[in-house]
Amino acid sequence: MLFTTATFICLFLPVVLAGFFAIARFSHGAAALWLFLASVVFYGYWMPEFTLLLLGSIIGNFWVGTRISASTDSADAGQHARSKHWLMFGVAVNLALLSYFKYANFFIDNLNAMLGSGWDIGRVILPIGISFFTFTQIAYLVDTWRKGVREHKFVHYGLFVTYFPHLIAGPVLHHAQMMPQFGQSETYRFQAANFTAGLAIFALGMFKKVVLADGVSPYADAIFAAADAGTTPSFAEAWLGAIAYTVQLYFDFSGYSDMAIGLSWMVNIRLPFNFNAPYQATNISDFWRRWHMSLSQFLRDYLYIALGGNRKGAIRRYVNLMATMVLGGLWHGASWSFVLWGFLHGLFLGVNHAFRALCGPRWCERLAHQRAFVALSWLLTMLSVTVAWVVFRAETLAGALGMLASMVKPAMFDPAHTLLWNAGLDGSRGWSWCAALCALAIIGPNSNHIGSRLRTLCQHRATARHLLAGLSFTAVGFILTINLMRDSVSAFIYFNF
């Protein structure tokens, strides 16, 4: 069930909100149960065959979490030592489950290619959202062991994992970021200011996805599809395809993040920001502090630091960075393209850290105040990110390499945009789309700041709240109509991961 469909907006969401606040008048626990069940229905609507897998994962991790907490809290030294064994068991089972569904076919296909064998286990279907609900639960188990997080109510734990605004594409949540809010009485009372601001941010995210991301996607799709099929794009076509996908992915993921936050505000829950104007970053480390922030924090806290971080010397630091980013790339999908994408970002991060180490803190501080250096640093960062997105988007390594080869061969310049012409697209219109969306991404206002200001305004100005509610309802209806008039409805890109 997509956030941008009539089924979600006109049926699921009104029923869930009305039921939540109505039930909450009598029982907060029952209201939490309602939201948990609604979230399971939300997942089951999309992939009913994997609902039992989701519930089984929740039950298993909840049980392991209780074993970890019981062992950790025990005065018996032997029991206390067992808590780490329970943690290792829980993490191993989660990773084994994720590995089977996500990487079994990839492993068998590559093994067959190397050995010339013909092993076949059938096509293993990837359950939607498995990467996110697996990482969320791994974080919970680690936090239970390391930070003393406790959850004694199964319904609350189930809600923490399945909460529908974040279930399919994040953010990757920590228990402490969401569940304490369900212990507050004000969460269960309808609050017009939160609802209105949430609706406005939901409308903004919907606009980003349906109008901006889906509007530019045909240009990226046409060129990448041709490259994957073996056709060599021209210099101009390759750059148009790369830039089109760069802005498509930006507004697709930014739109999802806004919609998830807006939906949560409607039920008085504040999710952590997961997207913070990453194309304004002036170095690759800054980019990863802004892009998919919850995943970046997870990889840092539970992988990079666990590998030793920067505590074991410079060489080990770069090895840990590379290993973290390669595994982060593989998390996105079972493909050598994702591995290469992770490798590139590991390389970029290594170069960035080496440069800062070479310059030293004093010179880095001086350079940060030089406009020419900042502009050059931003340009180099965006060039690196765009090149890496080409590898990320291509279906095949050959297609990615073909795109990159064309991007460095100006002699192949072809103003006619033959590939786009064959796809029924206008190249000049594609460049106009890219220019406008690049400007929005680079110098446009931050939707996180917009949402916070709207929320404050709605809390203090009733007239503004009423006006904003009317405008937001109208905008959602208008954008939904646009979506309904299309031949098909596109899913969010991160639903694939």
Short mmCIF file of C-alpha atoms in Angstrom, two decimals, residues 33-492:
data_model
loop_
_atom_site.label_atom_id
_atom_site.label_comp_id
_atom_site.label_asym_id
_atom_site.label_seq_id
_atom_site.Cartn_x
_atom_site.Cartn_y
_atom_site.Cartn_z
CA LEU A 33 -2.81 -2.42 19.82
CA TRP A 34 -5.03 -0.86 17.14
CA LEU A 35 -2.03 0.91 15.60
CA PHE A 36 0.02 -2.30 15.76
CA LEU A 37 -2.71 -4.30 13.99
CA ALA A 38 -3.22 -1.54 11.43
CA SER A 39 0.51 -1.58 10.67
CA VAL A 40 0.42 -5.36 10.14
CA VAL A 41 -2.53 -4.89 7.76
CA PHE A 42 -0.55 -2.17 5.96
CA TYR A 43 2.32 -4.62 5.42
CA GLY A 44 0.04 -7.54 4.59
CA TYR A 45 -1.79 -5.52 1.93
CA TRP A 46 1.49 -5.25 0.04
CA MET A 47 2.91 -8.74 0.63
CA PRO A 48 0.41 -10.96 2.47
CA GLU A 49 2.55 -14.06 1.95
CA PHE A 50 5.29 -12.59 4.15
CA THR A 51 3.13 -11.33 7.01
CA LEU A 52 3.84 -14.48 9.00
CA LEU A 53 7.57 -13.95 8.41
CA LEU A 54 7.30 -10.42 9.82
CA LEU A 55 5.30 -11.59 12.86
CA GLY A 56 7.64 -14.53 13.41
CA SER A 57 10.63 -12.19 13.33
CA ILE A 58 8.94 -9.91 15.86
CA ILE A 59 8.03 -12.75 18.22
CA GLY A 60 11.51 -14.28 18.01
CA ASN A 61 13.37 -11.03 18.61
CA PHE A 62 11.04 -10.03 21.45
CA TRP A 63 11.76 -13.35 23.15
CA VAL A 64 15.52 -13.03 22.64
CA GLY A 65 15.33 -9.48 23.98
CA THR A 66 13.67 -10.72 27.17
CA ARG A 67 16.43 -13.34 27.55
CA ILE A 68 19.13 -10.68 27.12
CA SER A 69 17.51 -8.33 29.64
CA ALA A 70 16.90 -11.14 32.16
CA SER A 71 20.52 -12.29 31.93
CA THR A 72 21.90 -8.76 32.08
CA ASP A 73 19.79 -7.87 35.13
CA SER A 74 20.68 -11.05 36.98
CA ALA A 75 23.00 -10.86 39.98
CA ASP A 76 24.42 -14.23 38.95
CA ALA A 77 27.74 -13.65 37.13
CA GLY A 78 27.15 -16.71 34.98
CA GLN A 79 23.75 -15.48 33.88
CA HIS A 80 25.19 -12.04 33.18
CA ALA A 81 27.81 -13.58 30.89
CA ARG A 82 25.09 -15.42 28.98
CA SER A 83 23.51 -12.14 27.91
CA LYS A 84 26.23 -11.71 25.25
CA HIS A 85 25.60 -15.23 24.01
CA TRP A 86 21.90 -14.42 23.62
CA LEU A 87 22.84 -11.23 21.77
CA MET A 88 25.13 -13.10 19.39
CA PHE A 89 22.43 -15.69 18.80
CA GLY A 90 19.78 -13.06 18.05
CA VAL A 91 22.01 -11.06 15.71
CA ALA A 92 23.14 -14.23 13.92
CA VAL A 93 19.56 -15.43 13.31
CA ASN A 94 18.53 -12.00 12.02
CA LEU A 95 21.49 -11.82 9.65
CA ALA A 96 20.94 -15.41 8.50
CA LEU A 97 17.31 -14.64 7.68
CA LEU A 98 18.25 -11.45 5.85
CA SER A 99 21.07 -13.20 4.01
CA TYR A 100 18.85 -16.02 2.78
CA PHE A 101 16.12 -13.83 1.35
CA LYS A 102 18.41 -11.12 0.02
CA TYR A 103 21.59 -12.92 -1.03
CA ALA A 104 20.85 -16.61 -1.62
CA ASN A 105 20.24 -16.21 -5.36
CA PHE A 106 23.20 -13.82 -5.68
CA PHE A 107 25.51 -16.34 -3.99
CA ILE A 108 24.29 -19.32 -6.04
CA ASP A 109 24.44 -17.40 -9.33
CA ASN A 110 28.03 -16.31 -8.70
CA LEU A 111 29.03 -19.78 -7.51
CA ASN A 112 27.59 -21.28 -10.69
CA ALA A 113 29.43 -18.69 -12.78
CA MET A 114 32.77 -19.52 -11.11
CA LEU A 115 32.41 -23.31 -11.05
CA GLY A 116 30.37 -23.79 -14.20
CA SER A 117 27.81 -25.67 -12.15
CA GLY A 118 24.04 -25.62 -12.47
CA TRP A 119 22.77 -25.44 -8.90
CA ASP A 120 19.29 -24.02 -8.63
CA ILE A 121 17.31 -23.20 -5.47
CA GLY A 122 14.57 -21.38 -7.36
CA ARG A 123 13.98 -17.67 -7.28
CA VAL A 124 13.89 -16.45 -3.66
CA ILE A 125 11.47 -13.54 -3.43
CA LEU A 126 12.69 -10.58 -1.38
CA PRO A 127 10.15 -9.60 1.30
CA ILE A 128 9.55 -5.86 1.17
CA GLY A 129 11.08 -3.92 4.05
CA ILE A 130 13.07 -6.88 5.41
CA SER A 131 16.30 -4.84 5.54
CA PHE A 132 14.65 -2.14 7.63
CA PHE A 133 12.77 -4.29 10.12
CA THR A 134 15.83 -6.54 10.50
CA PHE A 135 18.20 -3.65 11.22
CA THR A 136 15.65 -2.08 13.57
CA GLN A 137 15.50 -5.26 15.61
CA ILE A 138 19.27 -5.81 15.60
CA ALA A 139 19.63 -2.29 16.99
CA TYR A 140 17.05 -3.15 19.67
CA LEU A 141 18.91 -6.28 20.75
CA VAL A 142 22.24 -4.45 20.93
CA ASP A 143 20.67 -1.56 22.84
CA THR A 144 19.07 -4.06 25.24
CA TRP A 145 22.48 -5.55 25.98
CA ARG A 146 24.56 -2.37 25.84
CA LYS A 147 22.25 0.41 27.06
CA GLY A 148 19.78 -1.43 29.26
CA VAL A 149 16.76 -0.81 27.00
CA ARG A 150 13.74 -2.76 28.27
CA GLU A 151 10.36 -3.56 26.67
CA HIS A 152 8.07 -5.86 28.64
CA LYS A 153 4.91 -5.47 26.55
CA PHE A 154 4.74 -7.44 23.32
CA VAL A 155 2.19 -5.06 21.75
CA HIS A 156 4.52 -2.12 22.30
CA TYR A 157 7.46 -4.00 20.83
CA GLY A 158 5.37 -5.08 17.84
CA LEU A 159 4.28 -1.48 17.29
CA PHE A 160 7.88 -0.31 17.53
CA VAL A 161 8.90 -2.66 14.70
CA THR A 162 5.84 -2.46 12.43
CA TYR A 163 4.83 1.21 12.86
CA PHE A 164 3.66 1.81 9.31
CA PRO A 165 5.22 5.23 8.54
CA HIS A 166 8.71 3.73 8.89
CA LEU A 167 8.20 -0.01 8.27
CA ILE A 168 9.00 -0.21 4.56
CA ALA A 169 11.76 2.36 3.97
CA GLY A 170 12.89 3.68 7.34
CA PRO A 171 14.12 5.47 9.25
CA VAL A 172 15.90 2.71 11.15
CA LEU A 173 14.54 3.41 14.63
CA HIS A 174 15.89 2.94 18.13
CA HIS A 175 13.41 1.96 20.81
CA ALA A 176 14.17 5.10 22.83
CA GLN A 177 13.39 7.36 19.86
CA MET A 178 9.73 6.35 19.58
CA MET A 179 8.27 4.14 22.29
CA PRO A 180 8.54 6.53 25.26
CA GLN A 181 6.17 8.80 23.34
CA PHE A 182 3.47 6.13 23.56
CA GLY A 183 3.73 6.36 27.33
CA GLN A 184 2.67 10.01 27.27
CA SER A 185 -1.04 10.78 27.63
CA GLU A 186 -0.92 13.69 25.16
CA THR A 187 -0.01 11.23 22.40
CA TYR A 188 -3.52 9.78 22.59
CA ARG A 189 -5.37 13.09 22.34
CA PHE A 190 -6.14 14.58 18.94
CA GLN A 191 -4.07 17.75 18.56
CA ALA A 192 -5.13 19.99 15.71
CA ALA A 193 -1.76 21.73 15.45
CA ASN A 194 0.17 18.48 15.07
CA PHE A 195 -2.39 17.06 12.65
CA THR A 196 -2.40 20.16 10.43
CA ALA A 197 1.39 20.52 10.34
CA GLY A 198 1.67 16.79 9.66
CA LEU A 199 -0.83 17.01 6.82
CA ALA A 200 1.10 19.93 5.31
CA ILE A 201 4.42 18.05 5.41
CA PHE A 202 2.69 14.96 4.04
CA ALA A 203 1.40 17.07 1.12
CA LEU A 204 4.88 18.50 0.54
CA GLY A 205 6.39 15.01 0.47
CA MET A 206 3.66 13.79 -1.84
CA PHE A 207 4.40 16.68 -4.21
CA LYS A 208 8.10 15.80 -4.22
CA LYS A 209 7.37 12.18 -5.06
CA VAL A 210 4.47 12.38 -7.52
CA VAL A 211 5.30 15.62 -9.34
CA LEU A 212 9.06 16.07 -9.08
CA ALA A 213 10.62 12.60 -8.74
CA ASP A 214 8.13 10.81 -10.98
CA GLY A 215 8.19 13.74 -13.41
CA VAL A 216 11.91 13.47 -14.14
CA SER A 217 12.18 9.67 -13.87
CA PRO A 218 11.34 8.89 -17.55
CA TYR A 219 14.55 10.60 -18.66
CA ALA A 220 16.71 8.57 -16.29
CA ASP A 221 14.83 5.35 -17.05
CA ALA A 222 15.14 5.68 -20.84
CA ILE A 223 18.88 6.30 -20.82
CA PHE A 224 19.81 3.72 -18.18
CA ALA A 225 17.60 1.10 -19.81
CA ALA A 226 19.38 1.65 -23.13
CA ALA A 227 22.81 1.48 -21.46
CA ASP A 228 21.88 -1.77 -19.68
CA ALA A 229 20.70 -3.19 -23.01
CA GLY A 230 24.11 -2.53 -24.55
CA THR A 231 23.45 0.75 -26.35
CA THR A 232 26.11 3.41 -25.88
CA PRO A 233 24.60 6.78 -24.92
CA SER A 234 26.17 9.98 -26.14
CA PHE A 235 28.08 12.32 -23.84
CA ALA A 236 25.07 14.59 -23.39
CA GLU A 237 22.64 11.69 -22.93
CA ALA A 238 24.85 10.02 -20.33
CA TRP A 239 25.10 13.20 -18.28
CA LEU A 240 21.39 13.89 -18.63
CA GLY A 241 20.58 10.37 -17.43
CA ALA A 242 23.01 10.63 -14.52
CA ILE A 243 21.75 14.03 -13.37
CA ALA A 244 18.10 13.03 -13.88
CA TYR A 245 18.56 10.01 -11.62
CA THR A 246 20.52 12.06 -9.10
CA VAL A 247 17.59 14.46 -8.62
CA GLN A 248 14.95 11.73 -8.99
CA LEU A 249 16.42 9.74 -6.11
CA TYR A 250 16.80 12.92 -4.04
CA PHE A 251 13.15 13.96 -4.30
CA ASP A 252 11.87 10.38 -4.13
CA PHE A 253 13.62 9.69 -0.81
CA SER A 254 13.10 13.21 0.50
CA GLY A 255 9.40 12.88 -0.33
CA TYR A 256 9.12 9.57 1.51
CA SER A 257 10.94 10.98 4.54
CA ASP A 258 8.62 14.01 4.66
CA MET A 259 5.51 11.85 4.31
CA ALA A 260 6.66 9.49 7.09
CA ILE A 261 7.27 12.42 9.44
CA GLY A 262 3.96 14.04 8.49
CA LEU A 263 2.00 10.83 9.09
CA SER A 264 3.65 10.45 12.49
CA TRP A 265 2.82 14.00 13.50
CA MET A 266 -0.83 13.23 12.81
CA VAL A 267 -0.72 10.71 15.70
CA ASN A 268 1.49 13.00 17.81
CA ILE A 269 4.66 10.94 17.27
CA ARG A 270 7.93 12.57 16.29
CA LEU A 271 10.22 10.44 14.14
CA PRO A 272 13.89 11.42 13.87
CA PHE A 273 14.77 13.34 10.72
CA ASN A 274 16.26 11.00 8.13
CA PHE A 275 17.09 13.41 5.32
CA ASN A 276 18.72 16.82 5.68
CA ALA A 277 19.50 18.54 2.36
CA PRO A 278 22.40 16.21 1.45
CA TYR A 279 23.14 17.92 -1.87
CA GLN A 280 24.22 20.99 0.09
CA ALA A 281 27.05 18.97 1.65
CA THR A 282 30.56 20.34 1.08
CA ASN A 283 32.39 17.03 1.60
CA ILE A 284 31.53 13.34 1.43
CA SER A 285 31.50 12.91 5.22
CA ASP A 286 28.99 15.75 5.46
CA PHE A 287 26.93 14.07 2.74
CA TRP A 288 26.64 10.88 4.80
CA ARG A 289 25.63 12.90 7.86
CA ARG A 290 22.70 14.20 5.79
CA TRP A 291 21.68 11.28 3.54
CA HIS A 292 19.63 8.44 5.10
CA MET A 293 20.83 9.65 8.47
CA SER A 294 19.47 6.70 10.47
CA LEU A 295 21.22 4.14 8.24
CA SER A 296 24.47 6.12 8.40
CA GLN A 297 24.25 6.19 12.20
CA PHE A 298 23.48 2.46 12.31
CA LEU A 299 26.49 1.61 10.12
CA ARG A 300 28.70 3.88 12.23
CA ASP A 301 27.51 2.67 15.65
CA TYR A 302 27.04 -1.05 14.99
CA LEU A 303 29.57 -1.78 12.26
CA TYR A 304 32.33 0.84 11.92
CA ILE A 305 32.84 1.27 15.68
CA ALA A 306 32.41 -2.47 16.25
CA LEU A 307 35.25 -3.07 13.77
CA GLY A 308 37.46 -0.74 15.79
CA GLY A 309 36.67 2.62 14.20
CA ASN A 310 39.69 4.90 14.33
CA ARG A 311 41.01 3.49 17.59
CA LYS A 312 43.60 1.15 16.07
CA GLY A 313 45.64 3.44 13.87
CA ALA A 314 45.25 5.20 10.53
CA ILE A 315 45.58 2.13 8.30
CA ARG A 316 42.96 0.21 10.26
CA ARG A 317 40.67 3.25 10.14
CA TYR A 318 40.69 3.28 6.33
CA VAL A 319 40.15 -0.48 6.20
CA ASN A 320 37.19 -0.14 8.57
CA LEU A 321 35.74 2.69 6.51
CA MET A 322 36.02 0.65 3.32
CA ALA A 323 34.55 -2.48 4.92
CA THR A 324 31.64 -0.48 6.37
CA MET A 325 30.75 1.18 3.08
CA VAL A 326 31.12 -2.01 1.01
CA LEU A 327 28.80 -3.83 3.42
CA GLY A 328 26.50 -0.79 3.36
CA GLY A 329 26.41 -1.04 -0.42
CA LEU A 330 25.65 -4.75 -0.23
CA TRP A 331 22.83 -3.96 2.25
CA HIS A 332 21.10 -2.05 -0.55
CA GLY A 333 20.95 -5.10 -2.77
CA ALA A 334 22.52 -8.34 -3.95
CA SER A 335 24.44 -6.99 -6.90
CA TRP A 336 28.05 -6.24 -7.77
CA SER A 337 26.88 -2.77 -8.77
CA PHE A 338 25.93 -2.08 -5.15
CA VAL A 339 29.25 -3.50 -3.96
CA LEU A 340 31.09 -1.18 -6.36
CA TRP A 341 28.93 1.75 -5.22
CA GLY A 342 29.88 1.04 -1.60
CA PHE A 343 33.54 0.69 -2.59
CA LEU A 344 33.47 4.07 -4.32
CA HIS A 345 32.00 5.78 -1.27
CA GLY A 346 34.53 4.03 0.95
CA LEU A 347 37.25 5.36 -1.35
CA PHE A 348 35.78 8.87 -1.29
CA LEU A 349 35.58 8.85 2.52
CA GLY A 350 39.15 7.58 2.77
CA VAL A 351 40.44 10.36 0.50
CA ASN A 352 38.49 12.95 2.48
CA HIS A 353 39.88 11.78 5.82
CA ALA A 354 43.41 11.56 4.38
CA PHE A 355 43.16 15.12 3.06
CA ARG A 356 41.98 16.42 6.44
CA ALA A 357 44.75 14.54 8.22
CA LEU A 358 47.33 15.96 5.79
CA CYS A 359 46.10 19.54 6.22
CA GLY A 360 45.62 19.34 9.97
CA PRO A 361 42.88 20.99 12.04
CA ARG A 362 44.34 24.49 11.72
CA TRP A 363 44.45 24.56 7.90
CA CYS A 364 41.09 22.80 7.61
CA GLU A 365 39.57 25.56 9.72
CA ARG A 366 41.08 28.24 7.51
CA LEU A 367 39.99 26.53 4.29
CA ALA A 368 36.43 26.22 5.61
CA HIS A 369 36.19 30.02 5.51
CA GLN A 370 37.46 30.35 1.95
CA ARG A 371 34.53 30.66 -0.45
CA ALA A 372 36.47 29.40 -3.46
CA PHE A 373 37.59 26.30 -1.57
CA VAL A 374 34.08 25.62 -0.23
CA ALA A 375 32.62 25.96 -3.74
CA LEU A 376 35.26 23.65 -5.20
CA SER A 377 34.75 21.16 -2.36
CA TRP A 378 30.99 21.15 -2.95
CA LEU A 379 31.45 20.66 -6.70
CA LEU A 380 33.85 17.75 -6.18
CA THR A 381 31.46 16.18 -3.66
CA MET A 382 28.51 16.40 -6.02
CA LEU A 383 30.57 15.04 -8.92
CA SER A 384 31.60 12.07 -6.77
CA VAL A 385 28.05 11.44 -5.59
CA THR A 386 26.65 11.65 -9.14
CA VAL A 387 29.24 9.25 -10.53
CA ALA A 388 28.48 6.80 -7.73
CA TRP A 389 24.73 7.09 -8.37
CA VAL A 390 25.34 5.90 -11.93
CA VAL A 391 26.73 2.64 -10.55
CA PHE A 392 23.90 2.49 -8.01
CA ARG A 393 21.16 2.92 -10.65
CA ALA A 394 22.44 0.70 -13.45
CA GLU A 395 20.99 -2.80 -13.56
CA THR A 396 24.28 -4.26 -14.79
CA LEU A 397 27.96 -3.48 -14.33
CA ALA A 398 28.30 -3.28 -18.11
CA GLY A 399 25.56 -0.67 -18.23
CA ALA A 400 27.21 1.37 -15.47
CA LEU A 401 30.62 1.23 -17.12
CA GLY A 402 29.07 2.18 -20.47
CA MET A 403 27.42 5.22 -18.87
CA LEU A 404 30.63 6.28 -17.14
CA ALA A 405 32.67 5.83 -20.32
CA SER A 406 30.27 8.08 -22.23
CA MET A 407 30.39 10.69 -19.46
CA VAL A 408 34.14 11.18 -20.01
CA LYS A 409 34.05 11.29 -23.83
CA PRO A 410 32.95 14.74 -25.01
CA ALA A 411 33.68 13.67 -28.59
CA MET A 412 30.50 11.60 -28.42
CA PHE A 413 28.40 14.75 -28.00
CA ASP A 414 25.06 14.28 -29.76
CA PRO A 415 22.66 17.21 -29.34
CA ALA A 416 19.88 15.24 -31.03
CA HIS A 417 19.41 12.98 -27.96
CA THR A 418 18.65 9.94 -30.10
CA LEU A 419 17.86 7.64 -27.18
CA LEU A 420 15.35 10.10 -25.76
CA TRP A 421 13.87 10.70 -29.19
CA ASN A 422 13.31 6.97 -29.62
CA ALA A 423 11.59 6.90 -26.22
CA GLY A 424 9.28 9.76 -27.19
CA LEU A 425 11.01 12.25 -24.87
CA ASP A 426 12.27 15.78 -25.47
CA GLY A 427 15.89 16.29 -24.46
CA SER A 428 15.57 20.04 -23.89
CA ARG A 429 12.64 19.45 -21.56
CA GLY A 430 14.73 16.88 -19.68
CA TRP A 431 17.54 19.40 -19.17
CA SER A 432 14.99 21.96 -17.97
CA TRP A 433 13.65 19.44 -15.43
CA CYS A 434 17.18 18.73 -14.21
CA ALA A 435 18.13 22.40 -13.93
CA ALA A 436 15.02 23.26 -11.93
CA LEU A 437 15.32 20.28 -9.59
CA CYS A 438 19.06 20.82 -9.06
CA ALA A 439 18.34 24.40 -8.05
CA LEU A 440 15.67 23.24 -5.59
CA ALA A 441 17.94 20.61 -4.08
CA ILE A 442 20.94 22.90 -3.77
CA ILE A 443 19.47 26.25 -2.70
CA GLY A 444 15.87 25.36 -1.83
CA PRO A 445 14.52 25.57 1.72
CA ASN A 446 14.96 22.60 4.04
CA SER A 447 11.66 20.77 4.56
CA ASN A 448 12.69 19.85 8.12
CA HIS A 449 12.86 23.55 8.97
CA ILE A 450 9.62 24.22 7.10
CA GLY A 451 7.83 21.53 9.07
CA SER A 452 9.12 22.77 12.44
CA ARG A 453 8.05 26.33 11.67
CA LEU A 454 4.62 25.24 10.47
CA ARG A 455 4.14 23.17 13.61
CA THR A 456 5.02 26.16 15.81
CA LEU A 457 2.74 28.43 13.76
CA CYS A 458 -0.18 26.00 14.04
CA GLN A 459 0.28 25.79 17.80
CA HIS A 460 -0.05 29.56 18.24
CA ARG A 461 -2.28 30.79 15.39
CA ALA A 462 -5.70 29.19 14.98
CA THR A 463 -6.45 31.18 11.81
CA ALA A 464 -3.21 30.06 10.18
CA ARG A 465 -3.96 26.49 11.22
CA HIS A 466 -7.36 26.53 9.54
CA LEU A 467 -5.96 28.09 6.37
CA LEU A 468 -3.08 25.62 6.23
CA ALA A 469 -5.44 22.67 6.76
CA GLY A 470 -7.61 23.78 3.84
CA LEU A 471 -4.64 24.31 1.55
CA SER A 472 -3.10 20.96 2.53
CA PHE A 473 -6.31 18.98 1.96
CA THR A 474 -6.68 20.67 -1.44
CA ALA A 475 -3.05 19.95 -2.37
CA VAL A 476 -3.31 16.28 -1.39
CA GLY A 477 -6.52 15.92 -3.42
CA PHE A 478 -4.98 17.61 -6.45
CA ILE A 479 -1.78 15.55 -6.36
CA LEU A 480 -3.77 12.35 -5.81
CA THR A 481 -5.81 13.18 -8.93
CA ILE A 482 -2.59 13.59 -10.92
CA ASN A 483 -1.42 10.21 -9.70
CA LEU A 484 -4.72 8.53 -10.55
CA MET A 485 -4.57 9.87 -14.13
CA ARG A 486 -1.29 8.06 -14.79
CA ASP A 487 -1.08 4.61 -16.32
CA SER A 488 0.67 3.21 -13.25
CA VAL A 489 1.73 4.26 -9.77
CA SER A 490 5.44 4.04 -9.02
CA ALA A 491 6.75 2.78 -5.69
CA PHE A 492 9.36 4.64 -3.70
#
